[in-house]
Amino acid sequence: MAWYSKTWTWFDGEWHEGNPPIMGPRSHATWQGSSVFDGARYFDGLAPDLDLHAARVNRSALALGLKPTQATEEIVSKAREGIKKFSGETALYIKPMYWAEADGVSTIIADEESTQFCLCLFEAPMGLPEGGLSVTQGAFRRPSIETAPTDAKAGCLYPNNARTLRAAKAAGFDNALVLDMLGNVAETATSNIFLAKDGIVKTPVPNGTFLNGITRQRVIGLLRQGGVTVEEVSLRYSDFEQADEIFSSGNYSKVVPVGRIDGRQLQPGPFYRKARELYMDFASSAKV
């Protein structure tokens, strides 16, 4: 069986079923890491914030020195076209991508005029982990804007996330709370993070070490509109150890509770439930 699920990819002016070859050993992105992507979701006939994800991939391209070739509206339109190629029974991951094909000055710099684009949609269920995620402190830290392109959703950042996840899973956890270089919690290895304490929801303030996620921003806005106090502040790992509840937000699974931090058990709490309910209510207006 193939390692990938049912997939359709738009590249070079046409749709391809499956996983078409798009790079070679001389492609700049293959050996110099000049690639960016974004990820939207389609589920239950809905595609919330699809336009925002399409716009962000263009910003990410610019941040990495690439040249966006698709307008936001074109990406959204092509995504809607691709969605129709599936049965609609299984949730989809919608992944627009840019990468550099040719070397530029000094080889290390990509030739922005060689920027390539593809849009890949594939089946990816959205199950919630039973009892919530288990987390521990990450073994590795998030870089800062001075050391890596943290203002882009860049492929070169993800090997660091992967080694953080491998260490967490080897220790018996699903995920990890990743610290920045100052020792503040930035995010998990895969998503943004929230805690609730004494009736207030708190989340790490964006400080250039992690993306201010689209789902994160949406959840904050919805909670505030729903009368919840949400503070964006610097948080230490000990703040999460002492929290009343913890939950994460991200495009892949939207809003997910944390059921264990190290040896301490937690229950999905009222703020998690309110955040997820508000988000799903919002998503219901994003019919395709």
Short mmCIF file of C-alpha atoms in Angstrom, two decimals:
data_model
loop_
_atom_site.label_atom_id
_atom_site.label_comp_id
_atom_site.label_asym_id
_atom_site.label_seq_id
_atom_site.Cartn_x
_atom_site.Cartn_y
_atom_site.Cartn_z
CA MET A 1 0.00 0.00 0.00
CA ALA A 2 1.25 3.51 -0.82
CA TRP A 3 2.36 5.62 2.13
CA TYR A 4 0.11 8.46 0.97
CA SER A 5 -3.67 8.67 1.01
CA LYS A 6 -5.89 9.62 -1.94
CA THR A 7 -4.28 12.73 -3.39
CA TRP A 8 -4.76 15.25 -6.17
CA THR A 9 -2.06 17.78 -7.06
CA TRP A 10 -2.32 20.79 -9.36
CA PHE A 11 1.06 21.51 -10.94
CA ASP A 12 2.28 23.02 -14.19
CA GLY A 13 -1.21 23.86 -15.40
CA GLU A 14 -3.03 20.58 -14.79
CA TRP A 15 -4.30 18.16 -12.16
CA HIS A 16 -2.33 14.97 -11.39
CA GLU A 17 -3.70 12.11 -9.32
CA GLY A 18 -1.34 10.83 -6.65
CA ASN A 19 2.15 12.08 -5.86
CA PRO A 20 3.73 13.43 -9.06
CA PRO A 21 7.49 14.07 -9.25
CA ILE A 22 8.05 17.82 -9.09
CA MET A 23 11.72 18.23 -8.06
CA GLY A 24 15.07 16.79 -9.04
CA PRO A 25 18.54 16.64 -7.50
CA ARG A 26 19.43 20.02 -9.04
CA SER A 27 16.28 21.71 -7.72
CA HIS A 28 17.36 24.43 -5.29
CA ALA A 29 14.70 23.37 -2.79
CA THR A 30 15.96 19.78 -2.77
CA TRP A 31 19.40 20.63 -1.44
CA GLN A 32 19.09 24.18 -0.12
CA GLY A 33 15.68 23.98 1.55
CA SER A 34 14.00 26.87 -0.27
CA SER A 35 10.40 25.76 0.14
CA VAL A 36 7.31 27.10 1.92
CA PHE A 37 3.82 25.73 2.32
CA ASP A 38 0.56 26.31 4.09
CA GLY A 39 -2.24 24.06 5.22
CA ALA A 40 -5.98 24.63 5.15
CA ARG A 41 -8.70 22.12 5.96
CA TYR A 42 -11.84 20.83 4.32
CA PHE A 43 -14.28 18.82 6.45
CA ASP A 44 -18.05 18.32 6.56
CA GLY A 45 -18.45 20.55 3.51
CA LEU A 46 -16.54 23.39 5.21
CA ALA A 47 -13.22 25.14 4.48
CA PRO A 48 -12.73 27.75 7.24
CA ASP A 49 -10.25 30.58 6.61
CA LEU A 50 -9.16 29.11 3.28
CA ASP A 51 -8.45 32.61 1.99
CA LEU A 52 -6.22 33.44 4.95
CA HIS A 53 -4.13 30.31 4.42
CA ALA A 54 -3.79 31.13 0.73
CA ALA A 55 -2.66 34.65 1.55
CA ARG A 56 -0.14 33.43 4.12
CA VAL A 57 1.65 31.09 1.72
CA ASN A 58 2.34 34.13 -0.46
CA ARG A 59 3.74 36.03 2.51
CA SER A 60 5.88 33.04 3.42
CA ALA A 61 7.25 32.91 -0.12
CA LEU A 62 8.31 36.55 0.07
CA ALA A 63 9.93 36.00 3.47
CA LEU A 64 12.09 33.24 1.99
CA GLY A 65 13.08 35.26 -1.07
CA LEU A 66 10.72 33.52 -3.45
CA LYS A 67 8.34 35.12 -5.94
CA PRO A 68 4.64 34.30 -5.44
CA THR A 69 3.05 33.52 -8.78
CA GLN A 70 -0.55 32.92 -7.68
CA ALA A 71 -2.98 35.49 -6.32
CA THR A 72 -4.84 34.54 -3.16
CA GLU A 73 -8.08 34.31 -5.10
CA GLU A 74 -6.51 31.96 -7.65
CA ILE A 75 -5.31 29.59 -4.93
CA VAL A 76 -8.75 29.57 -3.30
CA SER A 77 -10.47 28.94 -6.62
CA LYS A 78 -8.13 26.10 -7.50
CA ALA A 79 -8.58 24.57 -4.04
CA ARG A 80 -12.35 24.57 -4.44
CA GLU A 81 -11.89 22.89 -7.81
CA GLY A 82 -9.67 20.23 -6.23
CA ILE A 83 -12.11 19.55 -3.39
CA LYS A 84 -14.65 18.40 -5.96
CA LYS A 85 -12.33 15.56 -6.98
CA PHE A 86 -12.96 13.83 -3.65
CA SER A 87 -16.05 12.11 -2.28
CA GLY A 88 -16.32 14.51 0.66
CA GLU A 89 -16.59 11.63 3.12
CA THR A 90 -13.06 12.11 4.49
CA ALA A 91 -11.53 15.40 5.66
CA LEU A 92 -8.87 16.92 3.41
CA TYR A 93 -5.60 18.72 3.98
CA ILE A 94 -5.14 21.55 1.46
CA LYS A 95 -1.47 22.38 0.92
CA PRO A 96 -0.30 25.18 -1.40
CA MET A 97 3.47 25.21 -1.89
CA TYR A 98 6.20 27.36 -3.42
CA TRP A 99 9.83 26.40 -3.96
CA ALA A 100 12.85 27.56 -5.91
CA GLU A 101 13.94 25.43 -8.84
CA ALA A 102 17.19 27.19 -9.80
CA ASP A 103 20.27 28.41 -7.99
CA GLY A 104 20.87 32.13 -7.80
CA VAL A 105 23.80 34.22 -6.68
CA SER A 106 26.49 32.16 -4.91
CA THR A 107 24.30 29.04 -5.29
CA ILE A 108 22.98 29.45 -1.74
CA ILE A 109 20.56 32.19 -2.78
CA ALA A 110 17.61 30.92 -4.78
CA ASP A 111 16.74 32.40 -8.16
CA GLU A 112 13.37 33.98 -7.35
CA GLU A 113 12.41 33.95 -11.02
CA SER A 114 12.51 30.13 -10.93
CA THR A 115 9.82 29.92 -8.23
CA GLN A 116 7.46 26.98 -8.77
CA PHE A 117 3.97 26.44 -7.34
CA CYS A 118 1.78 23.44 -6.69
CA LEU A 119 -1.42 22.80 -4.77
CA CYS A 120 -1.78 19.40 -3.14
CA LEU A 121 -5.00 18.07 -1.56
CA PHE A 122 -5.08 14.75 0.25
CA GLU A 123 -7.39 12.79 2.54
CA ALA A 124 -6.48 13.25 6.21
CA PRO A 125 -9.00 12.38 8.96
CA MET A 126 -9.48 14.83 11.85
CA GLY A 127 -9.78 12.52 14.86
CA LEU A 128 -9.44 13.82 18.40
CA PRO A 129 -7.05 11.89 20.68
CA GLU A 130 -8.98 9.96 23.33
CA GLY A 131 -8.54 11.78 26.64
CA GLY A 132 -6.53 14.56 25.01
CA LEU A 133 -2.85 14.99 24.20
CA SER A 134 -0.07 14.11 26.60
CA VAL A 135 2.79 16.64 26.67
CA THR A 136 6.16 17.18 28.28
CA GLN A 137 8.87 19.82 27.97
CA GLY A 138 10.52 19.84 24.56
CA ALA A 139 14.09 18.60 24.25
CA PHE A 140 14.92 21.25 21.65
CA ARG A 141 14.09 24.94 21.35
CA ARG A 142 12.52 27.22 18.77
CA PRO A 143 14.96 29.47 16.90
CA SER A 144 14.52 33.23 16.74
CA ILE A 145 14.07 35.40 13.65
CA GLU A 146 17.81 36.18 13.79
CA THR A 147 18.70 32.49 13.32
CA ALA A 148 15.95 31.06 11.08
CA PRO A 149 13.05 32.21 8.85
CA THR A 150 10.48 31.97 11.64
CA ASP A 151 8.27 34.53 9.90
CA ALA A 152 7.51 31.95 7.20
CA LYS A 153 5.86 28.54 7.18
CA ALA A 154 9.08 27.18 5.75
CA GLY A 155 9.91 23.53 5.23
CA CYS A 156 13.42 24.02 6.63
CA LEU A 157 11.98 24.66 10.12
CA TYR A 158 10.25 21.31 10.42
CA PRO A 159 13.21 18.95 10.99
CA ASN A 160 13.65 20.70 14.35
CA ASN A 161 9.97 20.06 15.13
CA ALA A 162 10.43 16.45 14.09
CA ARG A 163 13.33 15.80 16.44
CA THR A 164 11.33 17.43 19.25
CA LEU A 165 8.43 15.07 18.51
CA ARG A 166 10.71 12.03 18.30
CA ALA A 167 12.16 12.80 21.72
CA ALA A 168 8.70 13.34 23.22
CA LYS A 169 7.34 10.11 21.78
CA ALA A 170 10.41 8.19 22.96
CA ALA A 171 9.62 9.46 26.46
CA GLY A 172 6.00 8.28 26.19
CA PHE A 173 4.24 11.52 25.23
CA ASP A 174 2.24 12.65 22.20
CA ASN A 175 3.80 16.08 21.91
CA ALA A 176 5.94 18.65 23.71
CA LEU A 177 5.79 22.26 24.84
CA VAL A 178 8.68 23.89 23.01
CA LEU A 179 10.61 26.73 24.64
CA ASP A 180 12.14 29.69 22.85
CA MET A 181 15.75 30.73 23.37
CA LEU A 182 14.77 32.81 26.43
CA GLY A 183 13.11 29.84 28.12
CA ASN A 184 9.53 30.93 27.51
CA VAL A 185 7.00 28.48 26.10
CA ALA A 186 6.46 29.18 22.40
CA GLU A 187 4.12 26.44 21.15
CA THR A 188 3.93 22.68 20.85
CA ALA A 189 5.93 20.94 18.14
CA THR A 190 2.85 21.06 15.90
CA SER A 191 0.44 23.75 17.12
CA ASN A 192 -0.17 26.84 19.23
CA ILE A 193 -0.91 26.40 22.91
CA PHE A 194 -3.31 27.87 25.51
CA LEU A 195 -3.84 27.48 29.25
CA ALA A 196 -6.65 28.49 31.57
CA LYS A 197 -6.02 29.53 35.14
CA ASP A 198 -8.42 31.15 37.63
CA GLY A 199 -10.96 31.95 34.92
CA ILE A 200 -8.52 33.56 32.47
CA VAL A 201 -7.18 32.06 29.24
CA LYS A 202 -3.54 32.77 28.45
CA THR A 203 -1.39 32.01 25.41
CA PRO A 204 2.23 32.83 24.53
CA VAL A 205 2.62 36.28 23.02
CA PRO A 206 4.01 36.15 19.45
CA ASN A 207 7.67 37.13 19.77
CA GLY A 208 9.15 36.14 16.42
CA THR A 209 9.93 32.55 17.36
CA PHE A 210 6.69 30.93 16.20
CA LEU A 211 3.91 31.64 13.72
CA ASN A 212 0.89 33.51 15.02
CA GLY A 213 -1.39 30.77 13.71
CA ILE A 214 -4.52 31.50 11.73
CA THR A 215 -6.56 29.13 13.89
CA ARG A 216 -4.90 30.65 16.98
CA GLN A 217 -5.99 34.15 15.98
CA ARG A 218 -9.47 32.90 15.19
CA VAL A 219 -9.82 31.15 18.58
CA ILE A 220 -8.61 34.21 20.47
CA GLY A 221 -11.09 36.45 18.66
CA LEU A 222 -14.00 34.07 19.15
CA LEU A 223 -13.30 33.61 22.86
CA ARG A 224 -13.07 37.35 23.41
CA GLN A 225 -16.31 37.89 21.52
CA GLY A 226 -17.81 35.20 23.76
CA GLY A 227 -16.89 37.16 26.89
CA VAL A 228 -13.72 35.27 27.84
CA THR A 229 -10.62 37.18 28.95
CA VAL A 230 -7.69 36.07 26.79
CA GLU A 231 -4.20 37.36 27.57
CA GLU A 232 -1.20 37.09 25.24
CA VAL A 233 1.75 37.03 27.62
CA SER A 234 5.14 35.44 28.23
CA LEU A 235 4.60 32.05 29.88
CA ARG A 236 7.02 29.65 31.52
CA TYR A 237 6.72 25.88 31.57
CA SER A 238 5.75 26.09 35.26
CA ASP A 239 2.67 28.12 34.27
CA PHE A 240 1.44 25.13 32.28
CA GLU A 241 2.34 22.71 35.07
CA GLN A 242 0.03 24.70 37.37
CA ALA A 243 -2.76 25.39 34.85
CA ASP A 244 -6.39 24.42 35.43
CA GLU A 245 -6.62 23.24 31.82
CA ILE A 246 -4.53 23.27 28.66
CA PHE A 247 -5.58 23.09 25.03
CA SER A 248 -3.97 23.62 21.65
CA SER A 249 -5.06 25.14 18.38
CA GLY A 250 -3.83 24.34 14.92
CA ASN A 251 -5.04 23.83 11.42
CA TYR A 252 -4.61 20.07 11.36
CA SER A 253 -6.97 19.20 14.24
CA LYS A 254 -8.33 22.67 15.10
CA VAL A 255 -8.89 22.79 18.91
CA VAL A 256 -7.60 19.85 20.99
CA PRO A 257 -7.44 19.34 24.79
CA VAL A 258 -4.32 18.33 26.69
CA GLY A 259 -5.08 15.44 29.02
CA ARG A 260 -1.68 15.05 30.68
CA ILE A 261 1.38 17.18 31.31
CA ASP A 262 4.24 15.03 32.54
CA GLY A 263 2.73 12.97 35.36
CA ARG A 264 -0.25 15.24 36.02
CA GLN A 265 -3.64 14.28 34.61
CA LEU A 266 -5.99 16.96 33.28
CA GLN A 267 -9.57 16.89 32.08
CA PRO A 268 -10.95 18.68 29.01
CA GLY A 269 -12.29 21.81 30.69
CA PRO A 270 -14.95 24.45 30.08
CA PHE A 271 -12.62 26.84 28.25
CA TYR A 272 -11.48 24.13 25.85
CA ARG A 273 -15.08 23.13 25.23
CA LYS A 274 -16.12 26.74 24.66
CA ALA A 275 -13.19 27.35 22.31
CA ARG A 276 -13.96 24.26 20.23
CA GLU A 277 -17.69 24.94 20.16
CA LEU A 278 -17.17 28.56 19.10
CA TYR A 279 -14.68 27.54 16.44
CA MET A 280 -16.95 24.89 14.96
CA ASP A 281 -19.87 27.31 14.99
CA PHE A 282 -17.70 29.77 13.08
CA ALA A 283 -16.54 27.07 10.66
CA SER A 284 -20.13 26.20 9.83
CA SER A 285 -20.37 29.48 7.92
CA ALA A 286 -17.50 28.52 5.59
CA LYS A 287 -19.37 26.18 3.28
CA VAL A 288 -17.71 25.29 0.00
#
